[in-house]
mmCIF file of C-alpha atoms and ligand atoms in Angstrom:
data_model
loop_
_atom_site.group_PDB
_atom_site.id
_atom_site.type_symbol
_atom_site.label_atom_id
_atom_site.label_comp_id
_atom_site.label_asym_id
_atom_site.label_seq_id
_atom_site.Cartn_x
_atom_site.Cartn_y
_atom_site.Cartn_z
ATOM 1 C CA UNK A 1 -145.112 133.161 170.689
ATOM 2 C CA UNK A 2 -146.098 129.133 171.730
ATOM 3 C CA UNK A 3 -146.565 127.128 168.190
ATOM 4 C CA UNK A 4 -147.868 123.758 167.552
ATOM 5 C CA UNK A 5 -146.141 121.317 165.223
ATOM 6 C CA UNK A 6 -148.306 118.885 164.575
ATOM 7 C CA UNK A 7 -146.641 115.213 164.390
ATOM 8 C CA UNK A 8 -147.287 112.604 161.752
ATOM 9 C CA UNK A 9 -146.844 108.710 161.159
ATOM 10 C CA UNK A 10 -143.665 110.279 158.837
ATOM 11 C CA UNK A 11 -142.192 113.038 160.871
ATOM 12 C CA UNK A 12 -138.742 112.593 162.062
ATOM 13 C CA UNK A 13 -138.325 110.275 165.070
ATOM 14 C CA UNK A 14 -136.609 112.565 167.229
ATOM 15 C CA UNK A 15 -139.259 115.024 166.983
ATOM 16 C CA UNK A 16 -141.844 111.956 168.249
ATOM 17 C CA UNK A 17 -138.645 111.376 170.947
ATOM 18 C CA UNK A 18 -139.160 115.231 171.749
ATOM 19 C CA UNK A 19 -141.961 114.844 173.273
ATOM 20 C CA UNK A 20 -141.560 111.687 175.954
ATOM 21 C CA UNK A 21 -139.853 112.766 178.749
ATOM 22 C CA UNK A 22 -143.298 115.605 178.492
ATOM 23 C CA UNK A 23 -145.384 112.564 178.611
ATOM 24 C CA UNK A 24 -143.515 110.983 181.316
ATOM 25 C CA UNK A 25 -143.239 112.956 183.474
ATOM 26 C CA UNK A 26 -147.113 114.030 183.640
ATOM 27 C CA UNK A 27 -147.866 110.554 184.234
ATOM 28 C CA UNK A 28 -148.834 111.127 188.131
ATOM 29 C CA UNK A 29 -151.380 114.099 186.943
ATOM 30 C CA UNK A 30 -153.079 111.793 184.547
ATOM 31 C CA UNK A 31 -156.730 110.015 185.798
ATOM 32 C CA UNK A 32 -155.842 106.872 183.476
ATOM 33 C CA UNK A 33 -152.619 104.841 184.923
ATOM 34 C CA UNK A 34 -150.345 104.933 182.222
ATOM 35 C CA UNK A 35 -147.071 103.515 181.942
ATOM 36 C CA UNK A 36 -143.627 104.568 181.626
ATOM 37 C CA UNK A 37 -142.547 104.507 177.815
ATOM 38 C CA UNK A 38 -139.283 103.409 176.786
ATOM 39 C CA UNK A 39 -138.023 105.415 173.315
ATOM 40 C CA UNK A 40 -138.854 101.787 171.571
ATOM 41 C CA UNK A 41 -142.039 101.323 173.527
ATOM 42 C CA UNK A 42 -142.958 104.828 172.225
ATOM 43 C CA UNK A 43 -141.754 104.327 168.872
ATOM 44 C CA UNK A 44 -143.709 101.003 168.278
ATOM 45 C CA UNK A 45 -147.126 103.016 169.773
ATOM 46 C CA UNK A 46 -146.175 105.857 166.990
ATOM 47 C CA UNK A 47 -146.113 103.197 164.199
ATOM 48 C CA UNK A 48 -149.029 101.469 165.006
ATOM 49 C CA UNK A 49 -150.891 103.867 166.025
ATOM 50 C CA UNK A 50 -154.152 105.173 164.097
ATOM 51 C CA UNK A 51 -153.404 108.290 162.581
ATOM 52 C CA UNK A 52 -156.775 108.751 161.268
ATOM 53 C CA UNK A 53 -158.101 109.601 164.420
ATOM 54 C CA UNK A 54 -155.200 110.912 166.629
ATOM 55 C CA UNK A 55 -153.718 114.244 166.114
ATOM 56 C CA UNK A 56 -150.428 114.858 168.215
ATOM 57 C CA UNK A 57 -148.849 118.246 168.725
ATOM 58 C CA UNK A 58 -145.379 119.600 170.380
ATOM 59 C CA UNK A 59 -145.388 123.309 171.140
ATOM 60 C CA UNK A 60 -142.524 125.377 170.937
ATOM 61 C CA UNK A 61 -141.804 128.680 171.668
ATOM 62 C CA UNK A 62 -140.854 131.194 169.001
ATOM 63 C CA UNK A 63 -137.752 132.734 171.446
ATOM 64 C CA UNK A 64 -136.391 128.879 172.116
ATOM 65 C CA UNK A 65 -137.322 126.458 169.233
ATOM 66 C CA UNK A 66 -135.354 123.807 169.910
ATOM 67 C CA UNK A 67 -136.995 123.175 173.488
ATOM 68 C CA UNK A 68 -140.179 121.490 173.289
ATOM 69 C CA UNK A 69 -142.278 123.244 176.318
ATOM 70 C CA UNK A 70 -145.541 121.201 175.536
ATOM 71 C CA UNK A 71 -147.306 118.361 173.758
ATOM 72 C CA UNK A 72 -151.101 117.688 173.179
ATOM 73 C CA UNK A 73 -153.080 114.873 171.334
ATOM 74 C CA UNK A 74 -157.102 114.812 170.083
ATOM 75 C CA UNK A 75 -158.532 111.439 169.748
ATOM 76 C CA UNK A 76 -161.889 111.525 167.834
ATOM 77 C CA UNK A 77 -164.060 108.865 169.037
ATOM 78 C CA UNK A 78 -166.965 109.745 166.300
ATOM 79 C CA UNK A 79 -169.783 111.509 168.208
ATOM 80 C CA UNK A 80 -166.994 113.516 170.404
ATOM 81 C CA UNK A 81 -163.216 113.918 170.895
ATOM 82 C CA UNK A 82 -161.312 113.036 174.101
ATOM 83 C CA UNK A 83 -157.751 115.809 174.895
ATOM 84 C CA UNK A 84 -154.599 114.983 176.841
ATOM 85 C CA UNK A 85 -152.050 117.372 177.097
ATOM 86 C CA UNK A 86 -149.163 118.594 179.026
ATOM 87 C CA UNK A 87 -146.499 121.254 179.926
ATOM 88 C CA UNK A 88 -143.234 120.746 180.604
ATOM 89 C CA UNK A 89 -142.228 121.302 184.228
ATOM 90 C CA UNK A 90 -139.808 123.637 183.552
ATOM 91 C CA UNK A 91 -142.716 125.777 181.748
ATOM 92 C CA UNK A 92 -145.451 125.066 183.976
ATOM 93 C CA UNK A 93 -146.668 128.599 185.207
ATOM 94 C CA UNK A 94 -145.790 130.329 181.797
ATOM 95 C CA UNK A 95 -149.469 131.118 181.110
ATOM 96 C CA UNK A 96 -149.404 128.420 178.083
ATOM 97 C CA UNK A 97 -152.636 126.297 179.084
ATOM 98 C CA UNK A 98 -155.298 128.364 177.611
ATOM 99 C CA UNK A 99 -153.670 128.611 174.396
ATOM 100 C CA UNK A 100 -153.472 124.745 174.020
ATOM 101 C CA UNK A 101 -156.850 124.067 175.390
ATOM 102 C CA UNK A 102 -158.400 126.369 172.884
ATOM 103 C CA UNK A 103 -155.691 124.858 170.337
ATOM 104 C CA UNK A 104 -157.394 121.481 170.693
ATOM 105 C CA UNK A 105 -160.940 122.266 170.970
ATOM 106 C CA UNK A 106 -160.876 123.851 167.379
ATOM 107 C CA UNK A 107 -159.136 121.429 166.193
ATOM 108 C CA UNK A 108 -161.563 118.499 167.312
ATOM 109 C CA UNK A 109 -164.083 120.560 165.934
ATOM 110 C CA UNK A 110 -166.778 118.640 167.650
ATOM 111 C CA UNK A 111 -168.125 118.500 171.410
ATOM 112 C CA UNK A 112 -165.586 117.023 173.747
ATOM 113 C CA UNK A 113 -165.078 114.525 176.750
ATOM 114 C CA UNK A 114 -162.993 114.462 179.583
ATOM 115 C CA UNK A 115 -161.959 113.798 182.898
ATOM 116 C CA UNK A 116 -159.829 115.693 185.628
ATOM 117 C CA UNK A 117 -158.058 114.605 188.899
ATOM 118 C CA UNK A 118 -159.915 116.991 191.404
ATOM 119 C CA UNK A 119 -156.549 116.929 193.311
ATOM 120 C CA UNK A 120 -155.053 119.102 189.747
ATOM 121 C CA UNK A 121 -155.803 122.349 190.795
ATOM 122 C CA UNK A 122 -154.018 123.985 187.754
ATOM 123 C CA UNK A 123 -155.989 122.033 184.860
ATOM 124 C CA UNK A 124 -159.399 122.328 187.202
ATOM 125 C CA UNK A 125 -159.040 126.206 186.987
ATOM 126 C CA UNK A 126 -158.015 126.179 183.438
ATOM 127 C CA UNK A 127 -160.516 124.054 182.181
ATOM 128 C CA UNK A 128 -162.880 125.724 184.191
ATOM 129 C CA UNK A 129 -162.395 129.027 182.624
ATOM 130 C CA UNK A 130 -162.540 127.321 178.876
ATOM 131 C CA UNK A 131 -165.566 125.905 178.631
ATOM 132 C CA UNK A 132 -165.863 122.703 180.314
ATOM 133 C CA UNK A 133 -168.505 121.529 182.902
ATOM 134 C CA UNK A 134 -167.882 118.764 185.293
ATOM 135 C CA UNK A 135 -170.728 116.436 184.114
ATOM 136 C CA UNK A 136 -170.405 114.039 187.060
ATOM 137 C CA UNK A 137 -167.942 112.653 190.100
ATOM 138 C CA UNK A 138 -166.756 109.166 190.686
ATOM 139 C CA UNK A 139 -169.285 108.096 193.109
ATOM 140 C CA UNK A 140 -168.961 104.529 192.535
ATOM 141 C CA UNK A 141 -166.401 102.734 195.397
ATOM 142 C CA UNK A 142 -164.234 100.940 192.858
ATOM 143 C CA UNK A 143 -162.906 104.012 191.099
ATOM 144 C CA UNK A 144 -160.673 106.438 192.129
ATOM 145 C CA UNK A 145 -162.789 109.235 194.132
ATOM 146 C CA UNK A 146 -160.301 112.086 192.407
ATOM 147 C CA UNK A 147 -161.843 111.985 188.742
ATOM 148 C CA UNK A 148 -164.247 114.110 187.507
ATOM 149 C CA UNK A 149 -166.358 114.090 184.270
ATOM 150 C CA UNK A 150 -166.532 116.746 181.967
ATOM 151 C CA UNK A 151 -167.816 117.715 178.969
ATOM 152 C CA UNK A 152 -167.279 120.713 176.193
ATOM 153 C CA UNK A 153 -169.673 121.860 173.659
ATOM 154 C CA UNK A 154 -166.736 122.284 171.086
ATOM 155 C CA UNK A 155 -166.081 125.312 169.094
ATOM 156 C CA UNK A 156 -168.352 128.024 169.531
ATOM 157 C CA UNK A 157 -169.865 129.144 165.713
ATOM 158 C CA UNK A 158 -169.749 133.270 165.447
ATOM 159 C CA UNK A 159 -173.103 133.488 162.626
ATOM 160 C CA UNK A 160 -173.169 137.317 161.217
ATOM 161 C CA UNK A 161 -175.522 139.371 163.275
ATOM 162 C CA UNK A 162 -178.062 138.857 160.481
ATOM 163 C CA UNK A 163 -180.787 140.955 162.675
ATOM 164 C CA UNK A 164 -177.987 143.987 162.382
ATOM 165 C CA UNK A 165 -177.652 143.387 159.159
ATOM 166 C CA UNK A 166 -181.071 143.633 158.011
ATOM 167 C CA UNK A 167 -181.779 146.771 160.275
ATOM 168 C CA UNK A 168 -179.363 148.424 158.049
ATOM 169 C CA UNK A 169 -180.361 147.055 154.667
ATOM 170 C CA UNK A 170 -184.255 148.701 155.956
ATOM 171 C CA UNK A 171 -181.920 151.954 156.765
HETATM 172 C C1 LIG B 1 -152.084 121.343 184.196
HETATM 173 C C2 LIG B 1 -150.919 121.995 183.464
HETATM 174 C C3 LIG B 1 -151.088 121.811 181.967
HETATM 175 C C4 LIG B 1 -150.922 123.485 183.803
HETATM 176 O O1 LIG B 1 -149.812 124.071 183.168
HETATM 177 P P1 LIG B 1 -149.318 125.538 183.511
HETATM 178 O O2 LIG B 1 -148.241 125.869 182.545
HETATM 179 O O3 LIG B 1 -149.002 125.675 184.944
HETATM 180 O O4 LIG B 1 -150.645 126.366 183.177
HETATM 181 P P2 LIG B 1 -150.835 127.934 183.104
HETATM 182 O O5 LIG B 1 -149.592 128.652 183.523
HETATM 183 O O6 LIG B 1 -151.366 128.271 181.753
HETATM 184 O O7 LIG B 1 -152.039 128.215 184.129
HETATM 185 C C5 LIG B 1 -152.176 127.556 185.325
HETATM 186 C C6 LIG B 1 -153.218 128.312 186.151
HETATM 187 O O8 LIG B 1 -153.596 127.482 187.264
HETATM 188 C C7 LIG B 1 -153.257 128.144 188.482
HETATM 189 N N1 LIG B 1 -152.842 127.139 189.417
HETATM 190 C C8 LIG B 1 -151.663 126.501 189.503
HETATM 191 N N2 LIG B 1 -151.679 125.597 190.499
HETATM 192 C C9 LIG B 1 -152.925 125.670 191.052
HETATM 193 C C10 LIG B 1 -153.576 124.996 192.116
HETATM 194 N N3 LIG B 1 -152.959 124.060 192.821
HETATM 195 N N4 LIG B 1 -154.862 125.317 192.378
HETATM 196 C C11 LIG B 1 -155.517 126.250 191.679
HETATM 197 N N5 LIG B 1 -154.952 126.946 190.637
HETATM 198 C C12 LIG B 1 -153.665 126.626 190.340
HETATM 199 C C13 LIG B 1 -152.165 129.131 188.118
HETATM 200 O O9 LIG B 1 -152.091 130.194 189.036
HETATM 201 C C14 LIG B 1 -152.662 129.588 186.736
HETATM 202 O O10 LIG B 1 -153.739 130.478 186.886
HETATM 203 P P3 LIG B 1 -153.710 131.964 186.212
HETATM 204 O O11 LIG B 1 -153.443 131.757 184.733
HETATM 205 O O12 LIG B 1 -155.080 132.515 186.466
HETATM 206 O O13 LIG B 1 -152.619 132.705 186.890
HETATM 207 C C15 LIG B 1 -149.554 121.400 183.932
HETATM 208 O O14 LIG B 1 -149.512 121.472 185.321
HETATM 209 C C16 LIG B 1 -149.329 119.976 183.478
HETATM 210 O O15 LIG B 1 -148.870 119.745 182.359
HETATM 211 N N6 LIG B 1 -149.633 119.013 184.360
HETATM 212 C C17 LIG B 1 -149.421 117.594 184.076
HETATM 213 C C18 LIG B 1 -150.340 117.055 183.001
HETATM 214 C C19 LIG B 1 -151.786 117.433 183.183
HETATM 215 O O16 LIG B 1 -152.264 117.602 184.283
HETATM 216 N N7 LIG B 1 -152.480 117.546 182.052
HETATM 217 C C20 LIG B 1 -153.883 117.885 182.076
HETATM 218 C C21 LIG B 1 -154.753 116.688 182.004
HETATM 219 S S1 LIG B 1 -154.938 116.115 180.343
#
């Protein structure tokens, strides 16, 4: 069974080490051009970087717990949160998206904002199938063409069936 860890200022180094070659390597899949991080370059971000409002996961499998398949992070940005996550390549395929996706949205706990390359087919059917709506395209001719907006509602609320309830308290 996949299992989030989640990472803190304090946790061991090599468990916030874990998860860069992960972030690396999805780097090309990403709509925001990030750069390549050193171990020190990553390190430094970790230190400085506000806790408060970033929660960072690596997934493991139950079966192999010493390989880190996955890693995801939930910025809260007050009125919403934003996701970024990633499988590793040798796990891509595994069936391990939905279970992150739905991973993060509870834990934002609020509606969410995103974006997708439309040329990701793989994160365009998963999000697809988990909630989120493509809100809008880039249209303007200064950004990239492949990005869509999106937006999720956040964790659906199951309220008791109090109409049920009271059918069967009137018998
Ligand atoms: C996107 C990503 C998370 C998908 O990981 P994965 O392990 O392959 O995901 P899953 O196995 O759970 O599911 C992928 C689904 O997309 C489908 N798929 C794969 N490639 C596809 C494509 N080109 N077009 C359409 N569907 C595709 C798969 O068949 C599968 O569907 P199924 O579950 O109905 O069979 C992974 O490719 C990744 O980490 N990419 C780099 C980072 C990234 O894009 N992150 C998301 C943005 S924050």
């Amino acid at each position: 069974m996949l299992r989030p860890t989640q990472l803190t200022r304090d946790s061991d180094p090599i468990l916030i080490e874990a998860l860069r070659p992960i972030l690396n390597a999805s780097l090309p899949y990403l709509t925001k051009s990030l750069g390549w991080m050193s171990a020190v370059e990553q390190h430094r971000w970790w230190r400085t970087e506000d806790h408060a409002r970033v929660k960072v996961f690596l997934w493991r499998d139950d079966e192999r717990p010493w390989e880190p398949v996955a890693f995801s992070m939930i910025t809260d940005h007050g009125d919403f949160a934003s996701p970024f996550f990633a499988v590793a390549r040798d796990h891509w395929s595994n069936g391990y998206g939905d279970a992150i996706i739905k991973h993060y949205i509870e834990t934002a706990g609020k509606p969410l904002r995103g974006q997708q390359l439309v040329s990701n087919g793989a994160i365009r059917k998963l999000n697809a199938r988990n909630g989120w709506v493509v809100v809008r395209k880039s249209t303007a001719l200064w950004t990239n063409p492949d990005i869509e907006y999106l937006e999720h509602p956040g964790p659906t609320t199951t309220f008791p069936d109090y109409d049920a309830i009271l059918k069967g308290l009137d018998g």
